[in-house]
């Protein structure tokens, strides 16, 4: 169901009776579209959650077949306004526990949302760790700065090892910026448990599941309440997961 947040920003909402928790989705650079309508509905019905996805470019009429105008609009976005929309979307769910996930551009805003106390768990999927040069502006604060000034222990990052928007040099900055919170744990889960999240192109993501004991990172991070959990890995596959929380339930 399409709704409008108090700010005027469009959002897609699907609620369920007696939800286990709430989930906010920060969309990628292509914004709200049927892909997210379906994702919201599927997550809500399959996970018994109330779910909402938020448009990142409110008030702008941008094409769906050309990324250049969308990329050009990113420097005009304001962190305070976008993060406020994500928090207001969480309020619309009315759930005592709410998580946040985001993809690509939305993943970058997940990193930035570490500054917010509104979300119990945050999972960015291949979100930018450093703002690309062309996207920088006075209203765009570096994700690493938000992480350093927020609570990094509730963030589990799913990153593509070959993604040009999340180069290895940027990934290596994450442990350094979070040492003031807690020393991150690094271990290879996939080597023994053989389970990993694999990022794909802009409109899809998939999970490869092989026999093993390790709970997949999203389930481990989003469905566990009241505990710091995570599975930080550098797997043989081109997928990197990172968390500042101590790893539990995994052997490596």
Coordinates of N, CA and C in Angstrom, one line a residue:
X1 N 0.8 -1.2 0.0 CA 0.0 0.0 0.0 C 0.9 1.2 0.0
X2 N 0.7 2.1 -1.0 CA 1.4 3.4 -1.0 C 0.9 4.3 0.0
X3 N 1.8 4.9 0.8 CA 1.4 5.9 1.8 C 2.3 7.1 1.6
X4 N 2.1 8.2 2.3 CA 2.9 9.4 2.3 C 3.3 9.6 3.7
X5 N 4.6 9.8 4.0 CA 5.1 10.1 5.3 C 4.8 11.6 5.6
X6 N 4.9 12.0 6.9 CA 4.6 13.4 7.3 C 5.4 14.4 6.5
X7 N 6.6 14.0 6.0 CA 7.4 14.9 5.2 C 6.9 15.1 3.8
X8 N 6.0 14.2 3.3 CA 5.6 14.2 2.0 C 6.3 13.1 1.1
X9 N 7.2 12.3 1.7 CA 7.9 11.3 1.0 C 7.0 10.1 0.8
X10 N 7.0 9.5 -0.4 CA 6.3 8.3 -0.6 C 6.9 7.1 0.0
X11 N 6.1 6.1 0.4 CA 6.6 4.9 1.0 C 5.7 3.8 0.7
X12 N 6.2 2.5 0.7 CA 5.3 1.4 0.4 C 5.2 0.6 1.8
X13 N 4.0 0.4 2.2 CA 3.8 -0.2 3.6 C 3.0 -1.5 3.5
X14 N 3.4 -2.5 4.3 CA 2.6 -3.7 4.4 C 2.7 -4.1 5.9
X15 N 1.6 -4.1 6.5 CA 1.5 -4.5 8.0 C 0.9 -5.9 8.1
X16 N 1.2 -6.5 9.2 CA 0.6 -7.8 9.6 C 0.1 -7.8 11.0
X17 N -0.8 -8.7 11.3 CA -1.2 -8.8 12.7 C -0.2 -9.4 13.6
X18 N 0.0 -8.9 14.8 CA 1.0 -9.4 15.7 C 2.4 -9.6 15.1
X19 N 2.9 -8.5 14.6 CA 4.3 -8.6 14.0 C 5.3 -9.0 15.0
X20 N 6.3 -9.8 14.5 CA 7.4 -10.1 15.4 C 8.3 -8.9 15.6
X21 N 8.4 -8.1 14.5 CA 9.2 -6.8 14.6 C 8.8 -6.0 13.4
X22 N 9.4 -4.8 13.3 CA 9.3 -4.0 12.1 C 10.5 -3.9 11.3
X23 N 10.4 -3.6 10.0 CA 11.5 -3.5 9.1 C 11.3 -2.3 8.2
X24 N 12.3 -1.5 8.2 CA 12.4 -0.4 7.2 C 13.4 -0.7 6.2
X25 N 13.0 -0.4 4.9 CA 13.9 -0.7 3.8 C 14.3 0.7 3.2
X26 N 15.6 0.9 3.1 CA 16.1 2.1 2.4 C 16.4 1.7 0.9
X27 N 15.7 2.2 0.0 CA 15.8 1.8 -1.4 C 17.2 2.2 -2.1
X28 N 17.5 1.5 -3.2 CA 18.7 1.8 -3.9 C 18.4 3.1 -4.8
X29 N 19.4 3.4 -5.7 CA 19.3 4.6 -6.4 C 18.1 4.7 -7.4
X30 N 17.5 3.5 -7.7 CA 16.4 3.5 -8.6 C 15.1 3.8 -7.9
X31 N 15.1 3.8 -6.5 CA 13.9 4.3 -5.8 C 12.8 3.2 -5.7
X32 N 11.7 3.7 -5.2 CA 10.5 2.8 -5.1 C 10.0 2.4 -6.5
X33 N 9.7 1.1 -6.6 CA 9.2 0.5 -7.9 C 8.6 -0.8 -7.6
X34 N 8.1 -1.5 -8.6 CA 7.5 -2.8 -8.3 C 8.4 -3.8 -7.6
X35 N 9.7 -3.8 -7.8 CA 10.6 -4.6 -7.1 C 10.5 -4.5 -5.6
X36 N 10.4 -3.3 -5.1 CA 10.3 -3.0 -3.6 C 8.9 -3.3 -3.1
X37 N 7.9 -3.1 -4.0 CA 6.5 -3.4 -3.6 C 6.4 -4.9 -3.3
X38 N 7.1 -5.7 -4.1 CA 7.1 -7.2 -3.9 C 7.9 -7.6 -2.7
X39 N 9.1 -6.9 -2.6 CA 9.9 -7.2 -1.5 C 9.2 -6.9 -0.1
X40 N 8.6 -5.8 0.0 CA 7.9 -5.4 1.2 C 6.8 -6.5 1.5
X41 N 6.0 -6.8 0.5 CA 5.0 -7.8 0.7 C 5.6 -9.2 1.2
X42 N 6.6 -9.6 0.4 CA 7.2 -11.0 0.7 C 7.8 -11.0 2.1
X43 N 8.6 -10.0 2.5 CA 9.2 -10.0 3.8 C 8.1 -10.0 4.9
X44 N 7.1 -9.2 4.7 CA 6.0 -9.1 5.7 C 5.3 -10.4 5.9
X45 N 5.0 -11.0 4.8 CA 4.2 -12.3 4.9 C 5.0 -13.5 5.3
X46 N 6.2 -13.5 4.8 CA 7.1 -14.7 5.1 C 7.8 -14.6 6.4
X47 N 8.0 -13.4 6.9 CA 8.7 -13.3 8.2 C 7.8 -12.8 9.3
X48 N 6.5 -12.6 9.0 CA 5.6 -12.1 10.0 C 6.1 -10.7 10.6
X49 N 6.4 -9.8 9.7 CA 6.9 -8.5 10.1 C 6.0 -7.4 9.5
X50 N 6.0 -6.3 10.1 CA 5.4 -5.1 9.4 C 6.6 -4.4 8.7
X51 N 6.5 -4.1 7.4 CA 7.6 -3.7 6.6 C 7.2 -2.4 5.8
X52 N 8.2 -1.5 5.6 CA 7.9 -0.3 4.9 C 9.2 0.1 4.1
X53 N 9.1 0.5 2.8 CA 10.2 0.9 2.0 C 10.0 2.4 1.7
X54 N 11.1 3.1 1.7 CA 11.1 4.6 1.6 C 11.7 5.1 0.3
X55 N 11.1 6.0 -0.4 CA 11.6 6.6 -1.6 C 12.8 7.6 -1.2
X56 N 14.0 7.4 -1.8 CA 15.1 8.3 -1.5 C 15.1 9.6 -2.2
X57 N 14.3 9.8 -3.2 CA 14.3 11.1 -4.0 C 12.9 11.7 -4.0
X58 N 12.4 12.1 -2.8 CA 11.0 12.6 -2.8 C 10.9 13.9 -3.5
X59 N 9.8 14.1 -4.3 CA 9.6 15.4 -5.0 C 10.3 15.5 -6.3
X60 N 11.1 14.5 -6.7 CA 11.9 14.6 -7.9 C 11.3 13.6 -8.9
X61 N 11.1 14.1 -10.2 CA 10.6 13.2 -11.3 C 11.9 12.7 -12.1
X62 N 12.4 11.6 -11.7 CA 13.6 11.0 -12.3 C 13.3 9.8 -13.1
X63 N 14.0 9.7 -14.3 CA 13.7 8.5 -15.1 C 14.2 7.2 -14.5
X64 N 13.5 6.1 -14.9 CA 13.8 4.8 -14.5 C 14.7 4.0 -15.4
X65 N 15.2 4.7 -16.5 CA 16.0 4.0 -17.4 C 17.3 4.7 -17.7
X66 N 17.7 5.7 -16.8 CA 18.9 6.5 -16.9 C 19.4 6.8 -15.5
X67 N 20.6 6.3 -15.2 CA 21.1 6.5 -13.8 C 21.7 7.9 -13.7
X68 N 22.2 8.5 -14.8 CA 22.9 9.8 -14.7 C 22.1 10.9 -13.9
X69 N 20.8 11.1 -14.3 CA 20.1 12.1 -13.5 C 20.0 11.8 -12.1
X70 N 19.8 10.5 -11.8 CA 19.7 10.1 -10.4 C 21.0 10.3 -9.6
X71 N 22.1 10.0 -10.2 CA 23.4 10.2 -9.6 C 23.6 11.7 -9.4
X72 N 23.2 12.5 -10.4 CA 23.4 13.9 -10.2 C 22.6 14.5 -9.1
X73 N 21.5 13.9 -8.8 CA 20.6 14.4 -7.7 C 21.1 14.0 -6.3
X74 N 22.0 13.1 -6.2 CA 22.5 12.6 -4.9 C 23.1 13.7 -4.0
X75 N 24.0 14.6 -4.6 CA 24.6 15.6 -3.8 C 23.6 16.6 -3.2
X76 N 22.4 16.7 -3.8 CA 21.3 17.6 -3.3 C 20.5 16.9 -2.2
X77 N 20.7 15.7 -1.9 CA 20.1 15.0 -0.8 C 20.7 15.5 0.5
X78 N 19.8 15.5 1.5 CA 20.3 16.0 2.9 C 20.2 14.8 3.8
X79 N 21.3 14.5 4.5 CA 21.3 13.4 5.4 C 20.2 13.5 6.5
X80 N 20.1 14.7 7.0 CA 19.1 14.9 8.1 C 17.7 14.6 7.6
X81 N 17.4 15.0 6.4 CA 16.0 14.8 5.9 C 15.8 13.3 5.5
X82 N 16.8 12.7 4.9 CA 16.7 11.3 4.5 C 16.6 10.4 5.7
X83 N 17.5 10.6 6.7 CA 17.5 9.8 7.9 C 16.2 10.0 8.7
X84 N 15.7 11.2 8.7 CA 14.4 11.5 9.4 C 13.3 10.8 8.8
X85 N 13.3 10.6 7.4 CA 12.3 9.9 6.8 C 12.3 8.4 7.2
X86 N 13.5 7.9 7.3 CA 13.7 6.5 7.7 C 13.1 6.3 9.1
X87 N 13.4 7.2 10.0 CA 12.9 7.1 11.4 C 11.4 7.3 11.4
X88 N 10.8 8.2 10.6 CA 9.4 8.4 10.6 C 8.7 7.2 10.0
X89 N 9.4 6.5 9.0 CA 8.8 5.3 8.5 C 8.8 4.2 9.6
X90 N 9.8 4.1 10.4 CA 9.8 3.2 11.5 C 8.6 3.5 12.5
X91 N 8.3 4.8 12.7 CA 7.2 5.1 13.6 C 5.9 4.7 13.0
X92 N 5.8 4.6 11.6 CA 4.5 4.2 11.0 C 4.2 2.7 11.3
X93 N 5.2 2.0 11.6 CA 5.1 0.5 11.8 C 4.5 0.2 13.2
X94 N 4.8 1.1 14.1 CA 4.2 0.9 15.5 C 4.7 -0.4 16.2
X95 N 5.9 -0.8 15.8 CA 6.5 -2.0 16.5 C 7.6 -1.6 17.5
X96 N 7.6 -2.3 18.6 CA 8.6 -2.0 19.7 C 10.0 -2.2 19.2
X97 N 10.3 -3.2 18.3 CA 11.6 -3.5 17.8 C 11.6 -3.3 16.3
X98 N 12.5 -2.5 15.8 CA 12.5 -2.2 14.3 C 13.9 -2.3 13.8
X99 N 14.1 -2.9 12.7 CA 15.4 -3.0 12.0 C 15.4 -2.2 10.7
X100 N 16.6 -2.0 10.2 CA 16.7 -1.3 8.9 C 17.6 -2.0 8.0
X101 N 17.2 -2.2 6.8 CA 18.1 -2.8 5.7 C 18.1 -1.8 4.5
X102 N 19.1 -1.8 3.7 CA 19.2 -1.0 2.6 C 20.1 -1.5 1.5
X103 N 19.9 -1.1 0.3 CA 20.7 -1.6 -0.8 C 21.4 -0.5 -1.6
X104 N 22.7 -0.6 -1.8 CA 23.4 0.3 -2.6 C 23.3 1.7 -2.0
X105 N 22.7 2.7 -2.6 CA 22.5 4.0 -2.0 C 21.8 3.9 -0.7
X106 N 20.8 3.0 -0.6 CA 20.2 2.8 0.7 C 21.1 2.1 1.7
X107 N 22.0 1.3 1.2 CA 23.0 0.7 2.1 C 23.9 1.8 2.7
X108 N 24.2 2.8 1.9 CA 25.0 3.9 2.4 C 24.3 4.6 3.6
X109 N 23.0 4.8 3.4 CA 22.2 5.4 4.4 C 22.0 4.5 5.6
X110 N 22.1 3.2 5.4 CA 22.1 2.3 6.6 C 23.4 2.6 7.5
X111 N 24.5 2.7 6.8 CA 25.7 3.1 7.6 C 25.5 4.4 8.3
X112 N 24.9 5.4 7.7 CA 24.7 6.7 8.3 C 23.7 6.6 9.4
X113 N 22.8 5.6 9.3 CA 21.8 5.5 10.4 C 22.3 4.9 11.7
X114 N 23.6 4.5 11.7 CA 24.3 4.0 12.9 C 24.2 5.1 14.0
X115 N 24.0 6.4 13.6 CA 23.9 7.5 14.5 C 22.6 7.5 15.2
X116 N 21.6 6.8 14.7 CA 20.2 6.9 15.2 C 20.0 5.7 16.2
X117 N 19.3 6.1 17.3 CA 18.9 5.1 18.3 C 17.6 4.4 17.9
X118 N 17.0 4.8 16.8 CA 15.7 4.3 16.4 C 15.7 2.8 16.0
X119 N 16.8 2.3 15.5 CA 16.9 1.0 14.9 C 17.7 0.0 15.8
X120 N 17.1 -1.2 16.0 CA 17.7 -2.1 16.9 C 18.9 -2.9 16.1
X121 N 18.7 -3.1 14.9 CA 19.7 -3.8 14.0 C 19.7 -3.1 12.7
X122 N 20.8 -3.0 12.1 CA 21.0 -2.3 10.8 C 21.8 -3.2 9.9
X123 N 21.3 -3.5 8.6 CA 22.1 -4.3 7.7 C 22.2 -3.6 6.3
X124 N 23.3 -3.0 6.0 CA 23.5 -2.5 4.7 C 24.0 -3.5 3.7
X125 N 23.4 -3.6 2.6 CA 23.8 -4.5 1.5 C 24.6 -3.7 0.5
X126 N 25.9 -4.0 0.3 CA 26.8 -3.3 -0.6 C 26.6 -1.8 -0.6
X127 N 26.5 -1.2 0.6 CA 26.4 0.3 0.7 C 27.7 0.9 0.7
X128 N 27.8 2.1 0.1 CA 29.0 2.9 0.0 C 29.6 3.2 1.4
X129 N 30.8 2.9 1.6 CA 31.5 3.2 2.9 C 32.1 4.6 2.8
X130 N 32.6 5.0 1.6 CA 33.1 6.3 1.3 C 32.2 6.9 0.2
X131 N 31.8 8.2 0.4 CA 30.9 8.8 -0.7 C 31.8 9.0 -1.9
X132 N 31.3 8.6 -3.1 CA 32.0 8.8 -4.3 C 32.2 10.3 -4.5
X133 N 33.3 10.7 -5.1 CA 33.6 12.1 -5.3 C 32.5 13.0 -5.9
X134 N 31.9 12.4 -6.9 CA 30.8 13.2 -7.6 C 29.6 13.4 -6.8
X135 N 29.4 12.6 -5.7 CA 28.2 12.7 -4.9 C 28.4 13.6 -3.7
X136 N 29.6 14.1 -3.4 CA 29.9 14.8 -2.2 C 29.2 16.2 -2.2
X137 N 28.8 16.7 -1.0 CA 28.2 18.0 -0.9 C 28.2 18.3 0.6
X138 N 27.9 19.6 1.0 CA 27.9 19.9 2.4 C 26.8 19.2 3.2
X139 N 25.7 18.7 2.4 CA 24.6 18.0 3.1 C 24.9 16.5 3.2
X140 N 26.0 16.0 2.6 CA 26.3 14.6 2.6 C 27.5 14.3 3.5
X141 N 27.2 13.8 4.7 CA 28.3 13.5 5.6 C 28.8 12.1 5.3
X142 N 30.1 11.9 5.5 CA 30.7 10.6 5.2 C 30.1 9.5 6.1
X143 N 29.8 8.3 5.5 CA 29.2 7.2 6.4 C 30.2 6.9 7.5
X144 N 31.5 6.9 7.3 CA 32.4 6.5 8.4 C 32.3 7.5 9.6
X145 N 32.0 8.8 9.3 CA 31.8 9.7 10.4 C 30.6 9.4 11.2
X146 N 29.5 9.0 10.5 CA 28.3 8.7 11.2 C 28.5 7.4 12.0
X147 N 29.2 6.4 11.5 CA 29.5 5.2 12.2 C 30.3 5.5 13.4
X148 N 31.4 6.3 13.3 CA 32.2 6.7 14.4 C 31.5 7.4 15.5
X149 N 30.5 8.1 15.2 CA 29.7 8.9 16.2 C 28.4 8.2 16.6
X150 N 28.2 7.0 16.1 CA 27.0 6.3 16.4 C 27.3 5.0 17.1
X151 N 26.4 4.0 17.0 CA 26.6 2.7 17.6 C 26.9 1.6 16.5
X152 N 28.2 1.4 16.3 CA 28.6 0.5 15.2 C 28.2 -1.0 15.5
X153 N 28.0 -1.3 16.8 CA 27.8 -2.7 17.2 C 26.5 -3.3 16.7
X154 N 25.6 -2.4 16.2 CA 24.3 -3.0 15.7 C 24.3 -3.0 14.2
X155 N 25.4 -2.8 13.6 CA 25.5 -2.8 12.1 C 26.2 -4.1 11.6
X156 N 25.6 -4.8 10.7 CA 26.2 -5.9 10.0 C 26.2 -5.6 8.5
X157 N 27.4 -5.4 7.9 CA 27.5 -5.0 6.5 C 27.7 -6.2 5.6
X158 N 26.9 -6.3 4.5 CA 27.1 -7.3 3.5 C 27.7 -6.6 2.3
X159 N 28.9 -6.9 1.9 CA 29.7 -6.2 0.9 C 30.2 -7.1 -0.2
X160 N 30.2 -6.6 -1.4 CA 30.7 -7.4 -2.5 C 32.2 -7.2 -2.7
X161 N 33.0 -8.2 -2.6 CA 34.4 -8.1 -2.7 C 34.9 -7.5 -4.0
X162 N 34.1 -7.6 -5.0 CA 34.5 -7.1 -6.3 C 33.7 -5.9 -6.7
X163 N 33.0 -5.3 -5.8 CA 32.1 -4.2 -6.1 C 33.0 -2.9 -6.2
X164 N 33.0 -2.2 -7.3 CA 33.8 -1.0 -7.4 C 33.3 0.1 -6.4
X165 N 32.1 0.1 -6.0 CA 31.6 1.1 -5.0 C 32.0 0.8 -3.6
X166 N 32.4 -0.5 -3.3 CA 32.9 -0.8 -2.0 C 34.3 -1.5 -2.1
X167 N 35.3 -0.7 -2.6 CA 36.6 -1.3 -2.8 C 37.2 -1.8 -1.5
X168 N 38.2 -2.7 -1.6 CA 38.8 -3.3 -0.4 C 39.4 -2.2 0.5
X169 N 40.0 -1.2 -0.1 CA 40.6 -0.1 0.7 C 39.5 0.6 1.6
X170 N 38.3 0.7 1.1 CA 37.2 1.2 2.0 C 36.8 0.2 3.0
X171 N 36.7 -1.0 2.7 CA 36.3 -2.1 3.6 C 37.3 -2.1 4.8
X172 N 38.6 -1.9 4.5 CA 39.6 -2.0 5.5 C 39.5 -0.8 6.5
X173 N 38.8 0.3 6.1 CA 38.6 1.4 7.0 C 37.6 1.1 8.1
X174 N 36.7 0.1 7.9 CA 35.6 -0.1 8.9 C 36.2 -0.5 10.3
X175 N 37.1 -1.5 10.4 CA 37.6 -1.8 11.7 C 38.3 -0.7 12.4
X176 N 39.0 0.2 11.7 CA 39.7 1.3 12.3 C 38.8 2.3 12.9
X177 N 37.7 2.6 12.2 CA 36.8 3.6 12.7 C 35.9 3.1 13.8
X178 N 35.8 1.8 14.1 CA 35.0 1.3 15.1 C 35.7 0.8 16.3
X179 N 37.0 1.0 16.4 CA 37.8 0.5 17.5 C 37.4 1.2 18.8
X180 N 36.9 2.4 18.7 CA 36.5 3.1 19.9 C 35.2 2.4 20.5
X181 N 34.5 1.6 19.7 CA 33.3 0.9 20.2 C 33.7 -0.5 20.7
X182 N 34.2 -1.3 19.9 CA 34.5 -2.6 20.2 C 35.4 -3.2 19.1
X183 N 36.4 -4.0 19.5 CA 37.2 -4.6 18.5 C 36.4 -5.6 17.6
X184 N 36.3 -5.3 16.3 CA 35.6 -6.2 15.4 C 36.2 -7.6 15.4
X185 N 35.3 -8.6 15.2 CA 35.8 -10.0 15.0 C 35.8 -10.3 13.6
X186 N 36.9 -11.0 13.1 CA 37.0 -11.4 11.7 C 37.3 -12.8 11.7
X187 N 36.4 -13.6 11.0 CA 36.7 -15.0 10.8 C 36.0 -15.4 9.5
X188 N 36.4 -16.5 9.0 CA 35.8 -17.0 7.8 C 34.8 -18.1 8.1
X189 N 33.5 -17.8 8.1 CA 32.5 -18.7 8.3 C 32.3 -19.7 7.1
X190 N 32.4 -19.1 5.9 CA 32.1 -19.9 4.8 C 33.0 -21.0 4.5
X191 N 34.2 -20.9 5.0 CA 35.2 -21.9 4.8 C 34.8 -23.3 5.4
X192 N 34.1 -23.2 6.6 CA 33.7 -24.5 7.2 C 32.2 -24.6 7.1
X193 N 31.4 -23.5 7.3 CA 30.0 -23.7 7.3 C 29.4 -23.6 5.9
X194 N 30.2 -23.0 5.0 CA 29.9 -22.9 3.6 C 28.5 -22.3 3.3
X195 N 28.3 -21.2 4.0 CA 27.1 -20.4 3.8 C 27.4 -18.9 3.7
X196 N 26.9 -18.2 2.7 CA 27.3 -16.8 2.5 C 26.2 -16.1 1.8
X197 N 26.2 -14.8 2.0 CA 25.3 -13.9 1.2 C 26.1 -13.5 0.0
X198 N 25.5 -13.5 -1.2 CA 26.2 -13.1 -2.4 C 25.4 -11.9 -3.0
X199 N 26.1 -10.8 -3.2 CA 25.4 -9.7 -3.9 C 25.5 -9.9 -5.4
X200 N 24.5 -9.3 -6.0 CA 24.4 -9.4 -7.5 C 24.2 -8.0 -8.1
X201 N 23.6 -7.9 -9.2 CA 23.5 -6.6 -9.8 C 22.4 -5.8 -9.2
X202 N 22.1 -4.6 -9.7 CA 21.4 -3.6 -8.9 C 20.0 -4.0 -8.5
X203 N 19.3 -4.9 -9.2 CA 17.9 -5.2 -9.0 C 17.7 -6.5 -8.2
X204 N 18.8 -7.2 -7.9 CA 18.6 -8.5 -7.3 C 19.6 -8.8 -6.3
X205 N 19.3 -9.7 -5.3 CA 20.3 -10.3 -4.4 C 19.8 -11.7 -4.2
X206 N 20.8 -12.6 -3.9 CA 20.5 -14.0 -3.7 C 21.3 -14.6 -2.6
X207 N 20.9 -15.6 -2.1 CA 21.7 -16.3 -1.0 C 22.0 -17.7 -1.5
X208 N 23.3 -18.1 -1.4 CA 23.6 -19.4 -1.7 C 23.8 -20.2 -0.4
X209 N 23.1 -21.3 -0.3 CA 23.0 -22.1 0.9 C 23.6 -23.5 0.6
X210 N 24.6 -23.8 1.4 CA 25.2 -25.2 1.3 C 25.1 -25.8 2.7
X211 N 25.3 -27.1 2.8 CA 25.1 -27.8 4.1 C 26.1 -27.1 5.1
X212 N 25.5 -26.9 6.3 CA 26.4 -26.3 7.3 C 25.5 -25.9 8.5
X213 N 26.2 -25.3 9.5 CA 25.5 -24.9 10.7 C 25.4 -23.4 10.9
X214 N 26.1 -22.6 10.2 CA 26.1 -21.2 10.4 C 24.8 -20.5 10.0
X215 N 24.1 -19.8 10.9 CA 22.9 -19.1 10.5 C 23.2 -18.0 9.6
X216 N 22.4 -17.8 8.6 CA 22.7 -16.7 7.6 C 22.7 -15.4 8.3
X217 N 23.6 -14.4 7.9 CA 23.8 -13.2 8.6 C 22.6 -12.4 8.9
X218 N 21.7 -12.3 7.8 CA 20.6 -11.4 8.0 C 19.6 -11.9 9.1
X219 N 19.4 -13.3 9.0 CA 18.5 -13.9 10.0 C 19.2 -13.7 11.4
X220 N 20.5 -13.9 11.5 CA 21.2 -13.9 12.8 C 21.1 -12.5 13.4
X221 N 21.3 -11.5 12.5 CA 21.3 -10.1 13.0 C 19.9 -9.5 13.2
X222 N 18.9 -9.8 12.4 CA 17.7 -9.1 12.4 C 16.7 -9.8 13.3
X223 N 16.8 -11.1 13.5 CA 15.7 -11.8 14.2 C 16.1 -12.1 15.7
X224 N 17.3 -11.8 16.0 CA 17.8 -12.0 17.4 C 17.6 -10.7 18.2
X225 N 16.8 -10.7 19.2 CA 16.5 -9.5 20.0 C 17.3 -9.5 21.3
X226 N 17.8 -8.3 21.6 CA 18.4 -8.2 22.9 C 19.8 -8.7 23.0
X227 N 20.4 -9.2 21.9 CA 21.8 -9.7 22.0 C 22.6 -9.1 20.8
X228 N 23.9 -8.9 21.0 CA 24.7 -8.5 20.0 C 25.2 -9.7 19.2
X229 N 24.8 -9.9 18.0 CA 25.2 -11.1 17.3 C 25.7 -10.7 15.9
X230 N 26.4 -11.6 15.3 CA 26.9 -11.3 13.9 C 27.9 -12.3 13.5
X231 N 28.2 -12.4 12.3 CA 29.1 -13.4 11.8 C 30.0 -12.6 10.8
X232 N 31.2 -12.2 11.2 CA 32.1 -11.4 10.4 C 33.0 -12.3 9.6
X233 N 33.0 -12.2 8.3 CA 33.6 -13.2 7.4 C 34.3 -12.6 6.3
X234 N 35.4 -13.2 5.8 CA 36.0 -13.0 4.5 C 36.0 -14.3 3.9
X235 N 35.0 -14.6 3.1 CA 34.8 -15.9 2.6 C 35.6 -16.1 1.3
X236 N 35.7 -17.4 0.8 CA 36.4 -17.7 -0.5 C 35.6 -17.1 -1.6
X237 N 34.2 -16.9 -1.4 CA 33.4 -16.3 -2.4 C 33.7 -14.8 -2.4
X238 N 33.3 -14.0 -3.5 CA 33.5 -12.6 -3.5 C 32.5 -11.8 -2.6
X239 N 32.2 -12.3 -1.4 CA 31.3 -11.6 -0.5 C 32.0 -11.4 0.8
X240 N 31.9 -10.2 1.3 CA 32.5 -9.9 2.6 C 31.4 -9.4 3.5
X241 N 31.4 -10.0 4.7 CA 30.5 -9.5 5.7 C 31.3 -8.9 6.9
X242 N 30.8 -7.8 7.4 CA 31.5 -7.1 8.5 C 30.6 -6.7 9.6
X243 N 31.0 -6.9 10.8 CA 30.2 -6.5 12.0 C 31.2 -6.1 13.1
X244 N 30.8 -5.0 13.8 CA 31.6 -4.6 15.0 C 31.2 -5.4 16.2
X245 N 30.1 -6.2 16.1 CA 29.7 -7.0 17.2 C 30.4 -8.3 17.3
X246 N 30.6 -8.9 18.4 CA 31.3 -10.2 18.5 C 30.6 -11.3 17.8
X247 N 31.3 -12.2 17.1 CA 30.6 -13.3 16.5 C 30.2 -14.3 17.5
X248 N 29.0 -14.9 17.3 CA 28.4 -15.9 18.1 C 27.8 -17.0 17.2
X249 N 27.9 -18.2 17.7 CA 27.2 -19.3 17.0 C 27.9 -19.7 15.8
X250 N 29.1 -19.4 15.6 CA 29.8 -19.8 14.4 C 31.2 -20.3 14.8
X251 N 31.7 -21.3 14.1 CA 33.0 -21.8 14.3 C 33.8 -21.6 13.1
X252 N 35.1 -21.3 13.2 CA 35.9 -21.0 12.1 C 37.3 -21.4 12.3

